[in-house]
Each structure stands twice: as C-alpha cells, then as structure tokens.
Amino acid sequence: METLIDVRGLTKAFVLHNRNEARIPVLDDVNLSVAAGECVALAGPSGAGKSTLLRCLYGNYLASAGAVCIRHEGAWVDLARAAPREILAVRLRSLGYVSQFLRVIPRVSTLDVVAEPLRELGIEAAAARTRAANLLARLHLPEYLWHLPPATFSGGEQQRVNIARGLIAKKPVLLLDEPTASLDVANAGRVADLIDEARRNGTAIVGIFHDTVIRDRLATRLHAVSTQPQEIPA
Amino acid sequence: MSPLLRVKGISKRYGEHIGCADVSFELHAGEVLAVVGESGSGKSTLLQLLSTRIASDTGSIEYQVTGRGLVDLAHLSEAEQRWLLRTDWGYVEQNPRDGLRMNVSAGANVGERLMAVGARHYGEIRNTATDWLQRVELDAARIDELPTGFSGGMQQRLQIARNLVTRPRLVFMDEPTAGLDVSVQARLLDLLRELVTDLGLAAVIVTHDLAVARLLAHRLLVMRQGRVVETGLTDQVLDDPQHPYTQLLVASVLQV
C-alpha cells in the first residue's frame, strides 16, 4: 500500500525563554512511515512524547529538526517547512485530527459542528447535515441532542461529537488522541468499529490508545516513543 | 496565485516614537489574519496604514484591484482610494459609534454604502437593507429607528451589516468584540465566523484576545513595540509559541 506519512529524523525540544532558556528535549531522531490501511499505535509511558509526536504530525507543534511529510494530492508536503496556507490545504483535504477534547464554538449546533468539515469541502448544507446525522446515529448520540450546541454535553457525548467530526470527511490520514478515553465499553466499541472501518477503507492512522483492549483491536503495529525509538512488532 | 494584499517593509514613526516598524506580509483571498499584541504594540497603527488612513514612511502596500492586478496604493488617486474604502473594503471600528452615522436610521446606514456603488432604486435598497439586518440578526421591524436606541452589541452588528452589504473582498476590523458583554461577544464571533466563511472574505483583525484570534484567524502576526516578533499558523503560534514575548503572552492567559 502507498505510504502516506513519512517522518525522518524528527527532533523536538521546547525552549522556555522566560524560564532561563530551559530546554526540554522530547523527541530525538524519530523515524516513522505509515501506509494506507495501517493503524500505528504510539506506545510509551506518560511524558514519553506521544502527544508531542501527534501534534508535530498535525503541524500545530513546530519540528526543531527533521521532516514531517504528509501525502497530499499526489505529492509530499513537509509540515516542518510548509507555509501556513499549505498546511491548511493539507488539513482541509488530506489530514484529520481528533483531539482529546472538543473545542466548542458557542451557539453552533452539534449537527453543524459535525457537518463543518464537509461544508469546508464545498458540500452543500443539507447533504452535509444528512451525513452528519447518519454518523451521529451510528455513534448512538441521542437525536434530541443534535440541534443543541455540545457545550453542555457530558464528556462521553462530546467525545463522540468530536470523533464524528474527525471521521466525516474521510481524510486519507487520520490522527487520534485517546479517542475512547471518556467512553463506556459499548460506546468505545462503536467508535472502534468506525475507526477500523476507516482503516480497512485505506486510511492511514496514527493514534494514542491507553485502553489496551481497544489498542490491540485497532493497531496493526506499535511504535514505541522514547528517546531511543524502536519498532515493536504487534 | 498572486495575493490580494502584499505589504513590504512599511513603517510609521511619530517623532522619536515607533508606531510600526518594517512590517511585511501577504494576504490571499479568503484568508483571515489576526494581529495580536498588547496595547501600544502598534496593532492599530498597522491597521490604519493598511487601510490608507495614514501614510507609511517606508515600504509599499499593493492591492489586487479588480481588472488591474496588484497596484501600489500610493499610486492611486485620493478618489480611487476612497472608492476602495467605500466598496471593495470594509472597516469595522472598535466603537460602532465611529463607524455608523448615528443621526440616520439603521436602514439608511446600510443603504448608504449601496448607493455609493450606484444603487438608485429605493425599494431595492430597502429590501437589501432589510435582508442584511436579518443576516446580522437584527429585528427588521427596527429598520427606521436611529442606532442611538440600539444596544452596543446591536450597534456592532449594524456596523458589520453596513460594511458587508457591498460584498467587499477585504475587511479590516479593529477589536470588533472588545467592549461587549461576553454573551454578546460569543454571538458576534459566531456571526463573523459564518459571514467570513460564506462570503469568502479576506480580513485583517486586530485583537488583544487570543481566544478571538483562535476562533477566527487562519494566521497570526504577533506584534511588540511596533515590530512583528512572530508569525505563523494560528494553532501553531498559540500551541507552540517560539518567541519569548509570544510565550509570555500565551502563558499569561487565564484558563476557564
């Protein structure tokens, strides 16, 4: 299968200028390739840099050195060097991200929050809402919540809204930060079904899953994150 | 693709004091740029330079004039600059009283800009004004009232309608949500976000509120003492700030 993510020599350190220039090294020479149809689970203890790696892959953390290449419309874009508008174009069509927590926009209904990635691709409002409704129904989010803004929802409800938003546009590369952390077993299972379905349809996935049952079910491979990176066979 | 606006090395000094020094950037159609920084950082000076309200001491500002390509604004006549400001550009003032005409009705505030682009048919102007009052969630029944009777949030929405009715391609906004109650702010932000996306507007928004910048802007320009200290993708600058001043700014925001 085609490689969609190619990370070479990624190094990330945070320099805290207002704390005596303290330098916190997090990632050192990370190499990672992910092909279409693969789901790579990042493994390692808290503080090892799993979330930092995921954010470097999305481009909201700036690499200190190395290359973070994402396949976009038949070409490679290195997020460590790309201009902001190139990164936005990659995110629009090729790169999806499900963060741990939903960043709520005041007043926007759940249905529109989920439909937004399709609207951004130019899909007409009614069609986008229909697809959003189908996805929310599959995630068993009660229908009376669809027309409310998700600000007051429970953690598990917000997380399902966030996942629906991340999956709806079927972007070829998907980054998942603890997608089932606030869910009960039944709901976690439904989310896992959708993620696995996306992978079988050719999505390249990198995720952090603390729930080992979910991780073993979804991951085709583990990638250990530490200062001495190594691949562990699944 | 060439940019809508190209700014090269513009500066403004007020005697010994630096208003704004050596600022350069490009803005493309449909892009929203937020200029952030504290009071006195030169944000508002920059906005006034960009909108040709004051002249730059150095550098150039080029704008994509329809049918003419990138044109140096300094080479436009005053009449042409005024034409741009009235039609192709919008300018939303922090205080709506500075951007509205307080002694004419809400409908006339919106209709006036339409007449500037040549609309003459009274019924059509009124219909368009009604339509825009509704788009900014104002009660169309109040079309004949003076804006003096409106709340601050309503006046700000009226000012936005007045600016957007001519379908400008570029809008400058100076702290559009400052001075409003938080609940009113949320409504205005949501409205702005929707309008910017629907109309494909390019915008330069000056704000000291990083949450406003995160919600509305694609890119950020961080200013301090008249200079740009950091620039980049909005979430990258806010999540992983590189410059000491940006780190301080981001670290100083209270979490709720």
CSV table of C-alpha atoms in Angstrom, one decimal:
chain,number,residue,atom,x,y,z
A,1,MET,CA,0.0,0.0,0.0
A,2,GLU,CA,1.0,3.6,-0.6
A,3,THR,CA,3.0,5.4,2.1
A,4,LEU,CA,1.0,8.4,3.4
A,5,ILE,CA,3.1,9.6,6.4
A,6,ASP,CA,6.9,9.7,6.3
A,7,VAL,CA,8.7,11.2,9.3
A,8,ARG,CA,12.5,11.4,9.1
A,9,GLY,CA,14.9,12.4,11.9
A,10,LEU,CA,12.2,14.4,13.7
A,11,THR,CA,13.6,16.2,16.8
A,12,LYS,CA,11.5,18.3,19.1
A,13,ALA,CA,12.7,20.3,22.1
A,14,PHE,CA,10.8,23.1,23.8
A,15,VAL,CA,12.8,26.2,24.8
A,16,LEU,CA,11.2,28.2,27.6
A,17,HIS,CA,12.6,31.6,27.1
A,18,ASN,CA,11.0,33.0,30.2
A,19,ARG,CA,12.4,30.2,32.4
A,20,ASN,CA,16.1,30.9,32.0
A,21,GLU,CA,16.1,29.4,28.5
A,22,ALA,CA,15.3,26.0,29.9
A,23,ARG,CA,15.5,23.4,27.1
A,24,ILE,CA,13.2,20.4,27.4
A,25,PRO,CA,14.1,17.7,24.8
A,26,VAL,CA,11.1,15.5,24.0
A,27,LEU,CA,11.7,13.7,20.6
A,28,ASP,CA,15.0,12.7,19.3
A,29,ASP,CA,15.5,11.5,15.7
A,30,VAL,CA,12.1,9.9,15.3
A,31,ASN,CA,11.6,7.9,12.1
A,32,LEU,CA,8.1,6.6,11.2
A,33,SER,CA,6.4,5.6,8.0
A,34,VAL,CA,2.7,4.8,7.8
A,35,ALA,CA,1.0,3.3,4.8
A,36,ALA,CA,-2.7,3.4,3.7
A,37,GLY,CA,-4.6,0.8,5.6
A,38,GLU,CA,-2.2,0.8,8.6
A,39,CYS,CA,-3.1,1.8,12.2
A,40,VAL,CA,0.0,2.6,14.2
A,41,ALA,CA,-0.4,2.9,18.0
A,42,LEU,CA,2.1,5.1,19.8
A,43,ALA,CA,3.3,3.3,22.9
A,44,GLY,CA,5.3,4.6,25.8
A,45,PRO,CA,4.7,5.9,29.4
A,46,SER,CA,3.2,9.3,30.1
A,47,GLY,CA,5.6,12.1,29.3
A,48,ALA,CA,7.4,10.0,26.6
A,49,GLY,CA,6.2,12.4,23.9
A,50,LYS,CA,3.3,10.6,22.3
A,51,SER,CA,1.1,13.6,22.1
A,52,THR,CA,4.0,15.8,21.0
A,53,LEU,CA,4.7,13.5,18.1
A,54,LEU,CA,1.0,13.5,17.2
A,55,ARG,CA,0.9,17.4,17.2
A,56,CYS,CA,4.1,17.5,15.1
A,57,LEU,CA,2.2,15.3,12.6
A,58,TYR,CA,-0.6,17.8,12.6
A,59,GLY,CA,1.6,20.8,12.4
A,60,ASN,CA,0.5,22.7,15.5
A,61,TYR,CA,3.9,21.8,17.0
A,62,LEU,CA,6.9,23.0,15.0
A,63,ALA,CA,9.6,20.5,14.5
A,64,SER,CA,13.0,21.5,15.8
A,65,ALA,CA,14.7,19.4,13.1
A,66,GLY,CA,13.8,16.7,10.6
A,67,ALA,CA,11.0,16.3,8.2
A,68,VAL,CA,7.3,15.5,8.7
A,69,CYS,CA,5.9,14.6,5.3
A,70,ILE,CA,2.2,14.0,4.6
A,71,ARG,CA,1.0,12.8,1.2
A,72,HIS,CA,-1.3,15.4,-0.2
A,73,GLU,CA,-2.9,15.2,-3.6
A,74,GLY,CA,-0.2,13.0,-5.1
A,75,ALA,CA,2.8,14.9,-3.7
A,76,TRP,CA,4.7,15.2,-0.4
A,77,VAL,CA,4.3,18.2,1.8
A,78,ASP,CA,6.8,18.6,4.6
A,79,LEU,CA,4.9,20.2,7.5
A,80,ALA,CA,8.1,21.3,9.2
A,81,ARG,CA,8.8,23.6,6.2
A,82,ALA,CA,5.4,24.3,4.6
A,83,ALA,CA,3.8,27.8,4.6
A,84,PRO,CA,0.7,28.2,6.8
A,85,ARG,CA,-1.6,28.1,3.8
A,86,GLU,CA,-0.1,24.9,2.5
A,87,ILE,CA,-0.6,23.3,5.9
A,88,LEU,CA,-4.2,24.4,5.9
A,89,ALA,CA,-4.7,22.9,2.5
A,90,VAL,CA,-3.3,19.6,3.7
A,91,ARG,CA,-5.6,19.6,6.7
A,92,LEU,CA,-8.6,20.5,4.6
A,93,ARG,CA,-8.3,17.6,2.2
A,94,SER,CA,-5.8,15.1,3.5
A,95,LEU,CA,-5.2,15.2,7.2
A,96,GLY,CA,-7.7,14.8,10.0
A,97,TYR,CA,-7.2,15.1,13.8
A,98,VAL,CA,-9.3,14.0,16.7
A,99,SER,CA,-8.1,15.8,19.8
A,100,GLN,CA,-8.9,14.5,23.2
A,101,PHE,CA,-11.3,17.3,23.9
A,102,LEU,CA,-13.8,19.1,21.7
A,103,ARG,CA,-13.1,22.8,21.2
A,104,VAL,CA,-16.7,24.1,21.4
A,105,ILE,CA,-17.8,27.0,19.2
A,106,PRO,CA,-20.5,29.0,21.0
A,107,ARG,CA,-24.0,28.6,19.5
A,108,VAL,CA,-23.2,26.2,16.8
A,109,SER,CA,-25.4,23.0,16.8
A,110,THR,CA,-23.9,19.6,17.1
A,111,LEU,CA,-25.1,18.7,13.6
A,112,ASP,CA,-23.3,21.7,12.2
A,113,VAL,CA,-20.2,21.1,14.2
A,114,VAL,CA,-20.0,17.6,12.7
A,115,ALA,CA,-21.0,18.7,9.2
A,116,GLU,CA,-18.5,21.6,9.1
A,117,PRO,CA,-15.5,19.6,7.6
A,118,LEU,CA,-17.8,18.7,4.7
A,119,ARG,CA,-19.1,22.2,4.3
A,120,GLU,CA,-15.4,23.3,4.1
A,121,LEU,CA,-15.0,21.0,1.1
A,122,GLY,CA,-17.9,22.7,-0.6
A,123,ILE,CA,-20.6,20.1,0.1
A,124,GLU,CA,-24.0,21.7,0.2
A,125,ALA,CA,-25.5,22.2,3.7
A,126,ALA,CA,-28.5,19.7,3.5
A,127,ALA,CA,-26.3,16.9,2.2
A,128,ALA,CA,-23.6,17.5,4.8
A,129,ARG,CA,-26.2,17.5,7.6
A,130,THR,CA,-27.7,14.2,6.4
A,131,ARG,CA,-24.3,12.6,6.5
A,132,ALA,CA,-23.6,14.1,10.0
A,133,ALA,CA,-26.9,12.7,11.2
A,134,ASN,CA,-26.1,9.2,9.9
A,135,LEU,CA,-22.8,9.2,11.7
A,136,LEU,CA,-24.2,10.5,14.9
A,137,ALA,CA,-26.9,7.8,14.8
A,138,ARG,CA,-24.2,5.2,14.3
A,139,LEU,CA,-22.4,6.6,17.4
A,140,HIS,CA,-25.7,6.3,19.3
A,141,LEU,CA,-25.8,10.0,20.2
A,142,PRO,CA,-29.4,10.7,21.2
A,143,GLU,CA,-31.3,12.6,18.5
A,144,TYR,CA,-32.6,15.3,20.8
A,145,LEU,CA,-29.0,16.5,21.3
A,146,TRP,CA,-28.3,17.0,17.6
A,147,HIS,CA,-29.8,20.5,17.4
A,148,LEU,CA,-28.1,21.7,20.6
A,149,PRO,CA,-24.5,23.1,20.9
A,150,PRO,CA,-22.3,20.5,22.5
A,151,ALA,CA,-21.0,22.9,25.3
A,152,THR,CA,-23.2,21.3,28.0
A,153,PHE,CA,-22.8,17.7,26.9
A,154,SER,CA,-21.2,15.0,29.1
A,155,GLY,CA,-17.5,14.1,28.4
A,156,GLY,CA,-18.6,11.0,26.5
A,157,GLU,CA,-21.1,12.8,24.4
A,158,GLN,CA,-18.6,15.5,23.4
A,159,GLN,CA,-16.1,12.9,22.6
A,160,ARG,CA,-18.4,11.2,20.2
A,161,VAL,CA,-19.2,14.5,18.5
A,162,ASN,CA,-15.5,15.1,18.2
A,163,ILE,CA,-15.0,11.7,16.6
A,164,ALA,CA,-17.8,12.2,14.2
A,165,ARG,CA,-16.3,15.5,13.2
A,166,GLY,CA,-12.9,13.8,12.7
A,167,LEU,CA,-14.2,10.9,10.6
A,168,ILE,CA,-17.0,12.5,8.5
A,169,ALA,CA,-14.7,13.9,5.7
A,170,LYS,CA,-12.9,10.5,5.3
A,171,LYS,CA,-9.5,12.2,5.0
A,172,PRO,CA,-6.7,9.8,4.0
A,173,VAL,CA,-4.6,10.4,7.0
A,174,LEU,CA,-6.1,10.4,10.5
A,175,LEU,CA,-4.5,11.3,13.9
A,176,LEU,CA,-6.3,10.1,17.0
A,177,ASP,CA,-5.5,11.3,20.6
A,178,GLU,CA,-7.3,9.0,23.0
A,179,PRO,CA,-10.5,8.7,21.0
A,180,THR,CA,-12.2,6.4,23.5
A,181,ALA,CA,-10.9,7.8,26.8
A,182,SER,CA,-14.2,9.1,28.2
A,183,LEU,CA,-16.5,6.3,26.7
A,184,ASP,CA,-18.1,3.3,28.3
A,185,VAL,CA,-17.4,-0.2,26.8
A,186,ALA,CA,-20.4,-0.2,24.4
A,187,ASN,CA,-19.7,3.3,23.0
A,188,ALA,CA,-15.9,2.6,22.8
A,189,GLY,CA,-16.7,-0.5,20.8
A,190,ARG,CA,-18.9,1.5,18.3
A,191,VAL,CA,-16.1,4.1,17.9
A,192,ALA,CA,-13.6,1.3,17.4
A,193,ASP,CA,-15.8,-0.2,14.7
A,194,LEU,CA,-15.8,3.2,12.8
A,195,ILE,CA,-12.1,3.6,13.1
A,196,ASP,CA,-11.4,0.1,11.9
A,197,GLU,CA,-13.8,0.6,9.0
A,198,ALA,CA,-11.8,3.7,8.0
A,199,ARG,CA,-8.6,1.8,8.2
A,200,ARG,CA,-9.9,-1.0,6.0
A,201,ASN,CA,-11.0,1.6,3.5
A,202,GLY,CA,-7.4,2.7,3.2
A,203,THR,CA,-7.0,5.4,5.8
A,204,ALA,CA,-3.5,5.7,7.4
A,205,ILE,CA,-4.0,6.1,11.1
A,206,VAL,CA,-1.7,7.1,14.0
A,207,GLY,CA,-3.2,7.0,17.4
A,208,ILE,CA,-2.7,7.1,21.1
A,209,PHE,CA,-4.8,4.5,22.9
A,210,HIS,CA,-4.4,3.9,26.6
A,211,ASP,CA,-7.1,1.3,26.6
A,212,THR,CA,-5.2,-1.8,25.7
A,213,VAL,CA,-8.2,-3.8,24.6
A,214,ILE,CA,-9.1,-1.1,22.1
A,215,ARG,CA,-5.4,-0.7,21.1
A,216,ASP,CA,-5.0,-4.4,20.5
A,217,ARG,CA,-8.1,-4.4,18.4
A,218,LEU,CA,-7.2,-1.4,16.2
A,219,ALA,CA,-3.5,-1.3,15.9
A,220,THR,CA,-1.7,-3.1,13.1
A,221,ARG,CA,1.6,-2.1,14.6
A,222,LEU,CA,3.0,-0.4,17.7
A,223,HIS,CA,5.6,2.4,17.6
A,224,ALA,CA,7.5,2.9,20.8
A,225,VAL,CA,8.0,6.6,21.6
A,226,SER,CA,11.1,7.2,23.8
A,227,THR,CA,14.5,8.9,23.4
A,228,GLN,CA,15.7,5.7,21.7
A,229,PRO,CA,13.0,4.9,19.1
A,230,GLN,CA,12.4,1.4,18.0
A,231,GLU,CA,9.7,-0.6,16.3
A,232,ILE,CA,7.9,-3.3,18.2
A,233,PRO,CA,6.1,-5.8,16.2
A,234,ALA,CA,2.3,-6.1,17.1
B,1,MET,CA,-1.8,32.6,-7.4
B,2,SER,CA,-0.9,36.2,-6.6
B,3,PRO,CA,-2.0,37.6,-3.2
B,4,LEU,CA,-4.9,40.1,-2.6
B,5,LEU,CA,-2.7,42.3,-0.5
B,6,ARG,CA,1.1,42.5,-0.5
B,7,VAL,CA,2.8,44.5,2.3
B,8,LYS,CA,6.5,45.2,2.1
B,9,GLY,CA,8.5,46.9,4.8
B,10,ILE,CA,6.0,49.5,6.0
B,11,SER,CA,6.9,51.8,9.0
B,12,LYS,CA,5.4,54.7,10.8
B,13,ARG,CA,7.3,56.9,13.3
B,14,TYR,CA,5.7,59.5,15.5
B,15,GLY,CA,8.8,61.7,16.2
B,16,GLU,CA,11.0,59.5,18.3
B,17,HIS,CA,8.3,57.0,19.0
B,18,ILE,CA,8.0,54.0,16.7
B,19,GLY,CA,4.3,53.3,15.7
B,20,CYS,CA,5.1,50.4,13.5
B,21,ALA,CA,8.5,49.2,12.0
B,22,ASP,CA,9.3,47.2,8.9
B,23,VAL,CA,6.2,45.1,8.7
B,24,SER,CA,5.8,42.7,5.7
B,25,PHE,CA,3.2,40.1,4.9
B,26,GLU,CA,0.9,38.7,2.2
B,27,LEU,CA,-2.8,38.1,2.4
B,28,HIS,CA,-4.7,35.9,0.0
B,29,ALA,CA,-8.3,35.9,-0.9
B,30,GLY,CA,-10.4,34.3,1.8
B,31,GLU,CA,-7.7,34.4,4.3
B,32,VAL,CA,-8.2,35.8,7.8
B,33,LEU,CA,-5.1,37.2,9.6
B,34,ALA,CA,-5.2,38.3,13.2
B,35,VAL,CA,-2.8,40.8,14.5
B,36,VAL,CA,-2.3,40.2,18.2
B,37,GLY,CA,-0.3,42.1,20.9
B,38,GLU,CA,-0.8,44.3,23.9
B,39,SER,CA,-1.9,47.9,23.9
B,40,GLY,CA,0.8,50.1,22.3
B,41,SER,CA,2.3,47.2,20.3
B,42,GLY,CA,1.4,49.0,17.0
B,43,LYS,CA,-1.6,46.9,16.0
B,44,SER,CA,-3.9,49.8,15.4
B,45,THR,CA,-1.2,51.8,13.6
B,46,LEU,CA,-0.7,48.9,11.3
B,47,LEU,CA,-4.4,48.7,10.5
B,48,GLN,CA,-4.6,52.4,9.8
B,49,LEU,CA,-1.5,52.1,7.5
B,50,LEU,CA,-3.1,49.2,5.6
B,51,SER,CA,-6.4,51.0,5.1
B,52,THR,CA,-4.6,54.1,3.8
B,53,ARG,CA,-6.0,56.2,6.7
B,54,ILE,CA,-2.4,57.3,7.4
B,55,ALA,CA,0.6,57.2,5.1
B,56,SER,CA,3.5,54.9,5.6
B,57,ASP,CA,7.0,56.4,5.9
B,58,THR,CA,8.7,53.5,4.1
B,59,GLY,CA,7.9,50.4,2.0
B,60,SER,CA,4.8,49.7,-0.1
B,61,ILE,CA,1.3,48.3,0.1
B,62,GLU,CA,0.0,46.6,-3.0
B,63,TYR,CA,-3.7,45.6,-3.5
B,64,GLN,CA,-5.3,43.4,-6.2
B,65,VAL,CA,-7.6,46.0,-7.9
B,66,THR,CA,-10.3,44.2,-9.9
B,67,GLY,CA,-9.2,44.2,-13.6
B,68,ARG,CA,-5.8,45.9,-12.9
B,69,GLY,CA,-3.7,43.4,-10.9
B,70,LEU,CA,-1.5,44.3,-8.0
B,71,VAL,CA,-1.4,48.1,-7.7
B,72,ASP,CA,0.7,50.2,-5.3
B,73,LEU,CA,-1.9,52.0,-3.2
B,74,ALA,CA,0.4,55.1,-3.1
B,75,HIS,CA,-0.1,55.3,-6.8
B,76,LEU,CA,-3.9,55.6,-6.6
B,77,SER,CA,-5.5,59.0,-6.6
B,78,GLU,CA,-7.4,60.0,-3.4
B,79,ALA,CA,-10.7,59.5,-5.2
B,80,GLU,CA,-9.6,55.9,-6.1
B,81,GLN,CA,-8.6,55.2,-2.5
B,82,ARG,CA,-11.9,56.5,-1.3
B,83,TRP,CA,-13.7,54.3,-3.8
B,84,LEU,CA,-11.8,51.2,-2.5
B,85,LEU,CA,-12.7,52.1,1.1
B,86,ARG,CA,-16.4,52.6,0.2
B,87,THR,CA,-16.9,49.5,-1.9
B,88,ASP,CA,-14.2,46.8,-2.1
B,89,TRP,CA,-13.1,47.2,1.5
B,90,GLY,CA,-14.8,47.3,4.8
B,91,TYR,CA,-13.5,48.9,8.1
B,92,VAL,CA,-15.2,47.8,11.3
B,93,GLU,CA,-14.3,50.2,14.1
B,94,GLN,CA,-13.9,49.1,17.7
B,95,ASN,CA,-16.6,51.6,18.8
B,96,PRO,CA,-19.6,51.3,16.5
B,97,ARG,CA,-20.4,54.9,17.0
B,98,ASP,CA,-17.2,55.8,15.0
B,99,GLY,CA,-18.3,53.5,12.1
B,100,LEU,CA,-22.0,54.3,12.0
B,101,ARG,CA,-23.9,57.5,11.2
B,102,MET,CA,-25.8,58.0,14.5
B,103,ASN,CA,-28.2,60.6,13.1
B,104,VAL,CA,-29.7,58.5,10.3
B,105,SER,CA,-31.8,55.3,10.5
B,106,ALA,CA,-30.4,51.7,10.7
B,107,GLY,CA,-31.7,51.1,7.1
B,108,ALA,CA,-30.0,54.3,5.8
B,109,ASN,CA,-26.7,53.2,7.5
B,110,VAL,CA,-26.8,50.1,5.4
B,111,GLY,CA,-28.3,51.7,2.3
B,112,GLU,CA,-25.8,54.5,2.1
B,113,ARG,CA,-23.0,52.1,1.1
B,114,LEU,CA,-25.2,50.6,-1.5
B,115,MET,CA,-25.8,54.0,-3.0
B,116,ALA,CA,-22.1,54.6,-3.1
B,117,VAL,CA,-21.8,51.7,-5.5
B,118,GLY,CA,-24.6,53.1,-7.7
B,119,ALA,CA,-27.8,51.6,-6.3
B,120,ARG,CA,-30.6,54.1,-7.0
B,121,HIS,CA,-33.9,52.1,-6.7
B,122,TYR,CA,-35.4,52.9,-3.3
B,123,GLY,CA,-37.4,49.7,-3.0
B,124,GLU,CA,-34.4,47.5,-3.9
B,125,ILE,CA,-32.1,49.3,-1.5
B,126,ARG,CA,-34.7,48.9,1.3
B,127,ASN,CA,-35.1,45.2,0.5
B,128,THR,CA,-31.3,44.6,0.6
B,129,ALA,CA,-31.0,46.6,3.8
B,130,THR,CA,-33.8,44.5,5.4
B,131,ASP,CA,-32.1,41.3,4.3
B,132,TRP,CA,-28.8,42.4,5.8
B,133,LEU,CA,-30.4,43.4,9.1
B,134,GLN,CA,-31.8,39.9,9.3
B,135,ARG,CA,-28.5,38.4,8.4
B,136,VAL,CA,-26.8,40.1,11.4
B,137,GLU,CA,-29.8,39.0,13.5
B,138,LEU,CA,-31.3,42.5,14.0
B,139,ASP,CA,-35.1,42.9,14.0
B,140,ALA,CA,-36.1,44.1,10.5
B,141,ALA,CA,-39.0,46.0,12.1
B,142,ARG,CA,-36.5,48.4,13.6
B,143,ILE,CA,-35.1,49.5,10.1
B,144,ASP,CA,-36.4,53.1,10.5
B,145,GLU,CA,-35.0,53.6,14.0
B,146,LEU,CA,-31.9,55.5,14.8
B,147,PRO,CA,-28.9,53.4,16.0
B,148,THR,CA,-28.7,55.6,19.2
B,149,GLY,CA,-31.6,53.4,20.6
B,150,PHE,CA,-29.7,50.2,19.9
B,151,SER,CA,-27.5,48.3,22.5
B,152,GLY,CA,-23.8,48.1,22.0
B,153,GLY,CA,-24.0,44.6,20.5
B,154,MET,CA,-26.8,45.6,18.1
B,155,GLN,CA,-24.8,48.7,17.0
B,156,GLN,CA,-21.8,46.5,16.3
B,157,ARG,CA,-23.9,44.1,14.2
B,158,LEU,CA,-25.4,47.0,12.4
B,159,GLN,CA,-21.9,48.3,11.6
B,160,ILE,CA,-20.9,44.9,10.3
B,161,ALA,CA,-24.0,44.9,8.0
B,162,ARG,CA,-23.1,48.4,6.8
B,163,ASN,CA,-19.6,47.1,5.9
B,164,LEU,CA,-20.6,43.9,4.3
B,165,VAL,CA,-23.6,45.0,2.2
B,166,THR,CA,-21.3,45.9,-0.8
B,167,ARG,CA,-19.7,42.5,-0.7
B,168,PRO,CA,-16.2,43.7,0.0
B,169,ARG,CA,-13.2,41.4,-0.7
B,170,LEU,CA,-11.2,42.7,2.2
B,171,VAL,CA,-12.3,43.8,5.7
B,172,PHE,CA,-10.3,45.5,8.4
B,173,MET,CA,-11.5,45.0,12.0
B,174,ASP,CA,-10.2,46.8,15.0
B,175,GLU,CA,-11.0,44.9,18.2
B,176,PRO,CA,-14.6,44.1,16.9
B,177,THR,CA,-15.6,42.3,20.1
B,178,ALA,CA,-13.9,44.4,22.7
B,179,GLY,CA,-16.2,46.4,25.0
B,180,LEU,CA,-19.1,43.9,24.6
B,181,ASP,CA,-20.6,41.6,27.2
B,182,VAL,CA,-19.3,38.1,27.0
B,183,SER,CA,-22.6,36.6,25.8
B,184,VAL,CA,-22.9,39.3,23.1
B,185,GLN,CA,-19.3,38.6,22.1
B,186,ALA,CA,-20.0,35.0,21.5
B,187,ARG,CA,-22.9,35.8,19.3
B,188,LEU,CA,-20.9,38.3,17.3
B,189,LEU,CA,-17.9,35.9,16.9
B,190,ASP,CA,-20.1,33.2,15.7
B,191,LEU,CA,-21.8,35.6,13.2
B,192,LEU,CA,-18.4,36.9,12.0
B,193,ARG,CA,-17.1,33.4,11.6
B,194,GLU,CA,-20.1,32.4,9.5
B,195,LEU,CA,-20.1,35.5,7.3
B,196,VAL,CA,-16.3,35.3,6.7
B,197,THR,CA,-16.7,31.7,5.5
B,198,ASP,CA,-19.9,32.2,3.5
B,199,LEU,CA,-18.7,35.3,1.7
B,200,GLY,CA,-15.0,34.1,1.3
B,201,LEU,CA,-13.8,37.4,2.8
B,202,ALA,CA,-10.2,38.2,3.5
B,203,ALA,CA,-9.8,40.0,6.8
B,204,VAL,CA,-7.2,41.6,8.9
B,205,ILE,CA,-8.4,41.6,12.5
B,206,VAL,CA,-6.7,43.4,15.3
B,207,THR,CA,-7.3,41.9,18.7
B,208,HIS,CA,-5.7,41.5,22.1
B,209,ASP,CA,-7.9,38.5,22.8
B,210,LEU,CA,-6.1,35.3,21.8
B,211,ALA,CA,-9.4,33.3,22.0
B,212,VAL,CA,-10.9,35.5,19.4
B,213,ALA,CA,-7.8,35.1,17.2
B,214,ARG,CA,-8.0,31.3,17.6
B,215,LEU,CA,-11.6,31.2,16.6
B,216,LEU,CA,-11.5,33.5,13.6
B,217,ALA,CA,-8.0,33.5,12.1
B,218,HIS,CA,-6.0,31.3,9.8
B,219,ARG,CA,-2.8,33.0,10.6
B,220,LEU,CA,-1.4,35.2,13.3
B,221,LEU,CA,1.0,38.1,13.4
B,222,VAL,CA,2.3,38.8,16.9
B,223,MET,CA,3.4,42.4,17.4
B,224,ARG,CA,5.5,44.0,20.1
B,225,GLN,CA,6.9,47.6,20.3
B,226,GLY,CA,5.9,48.2,16.7
B,227,ARG,CA,7.6,45.1,15.3
B,228,VAL,CA,6.3,41.7,14.2
B,229,VAL,CA,8.1,39.2,16.5
B,230,GLU,CA,6.4,36.0,15.4
B,231,THR,CA,4.1,34.9,12.6
B,232,GLY,CA,2.6,31.6,11.6
B,233,LEU,CA,-0.4,29.2,11.5
B,234,THR,CA,-2.8,30.2,14.3
B,235,ASP,CA,-2.8,27.0,16.3
B,236,GLN,CA,1.0,26.5,15.9
B,237,VAL,CA,1.7,30.0,17.3
B,238,LEU,CA,-0.7,29.5,20.2
B,239,ASP,CA,0.1,25.9,21.0
B,240,ASP,CA,3.9,26.1,20.4
B,241,PRO,CA,5.0,29.7,20.6
B,242,GLN,CA,8.6,30.3,19.7
B,243,HIS,CA,9.4,33.9,20.6
B,244,PRO,CA,9.9,34.9,24.3
B,245,TYR,CA,7.2,37.5,24.0
B,246,THR,CA,4.6,35.1,22.5
B,247,GLN,CA,5.4,32.6,25.1
B,248,LEU,CA,4.8,35.2,27.8
B,249,LEU,CA,1.5,36.3,26.1
B,250,VAL,CA,0.2,32.7,25.8
B,251,ALA,CA,1.3,31.7,29.3
B,252,SER,CA,-0.5,34.8,30.7
B,253,VAL,CA,-4.0,33.8,29.6
B,254,LEU,CA,-6.2,32.6,32.4
B,255,GLN,CA,-7.8,29.2,31.8
B,256,VAL,CA,-11.5,28.8,32.5
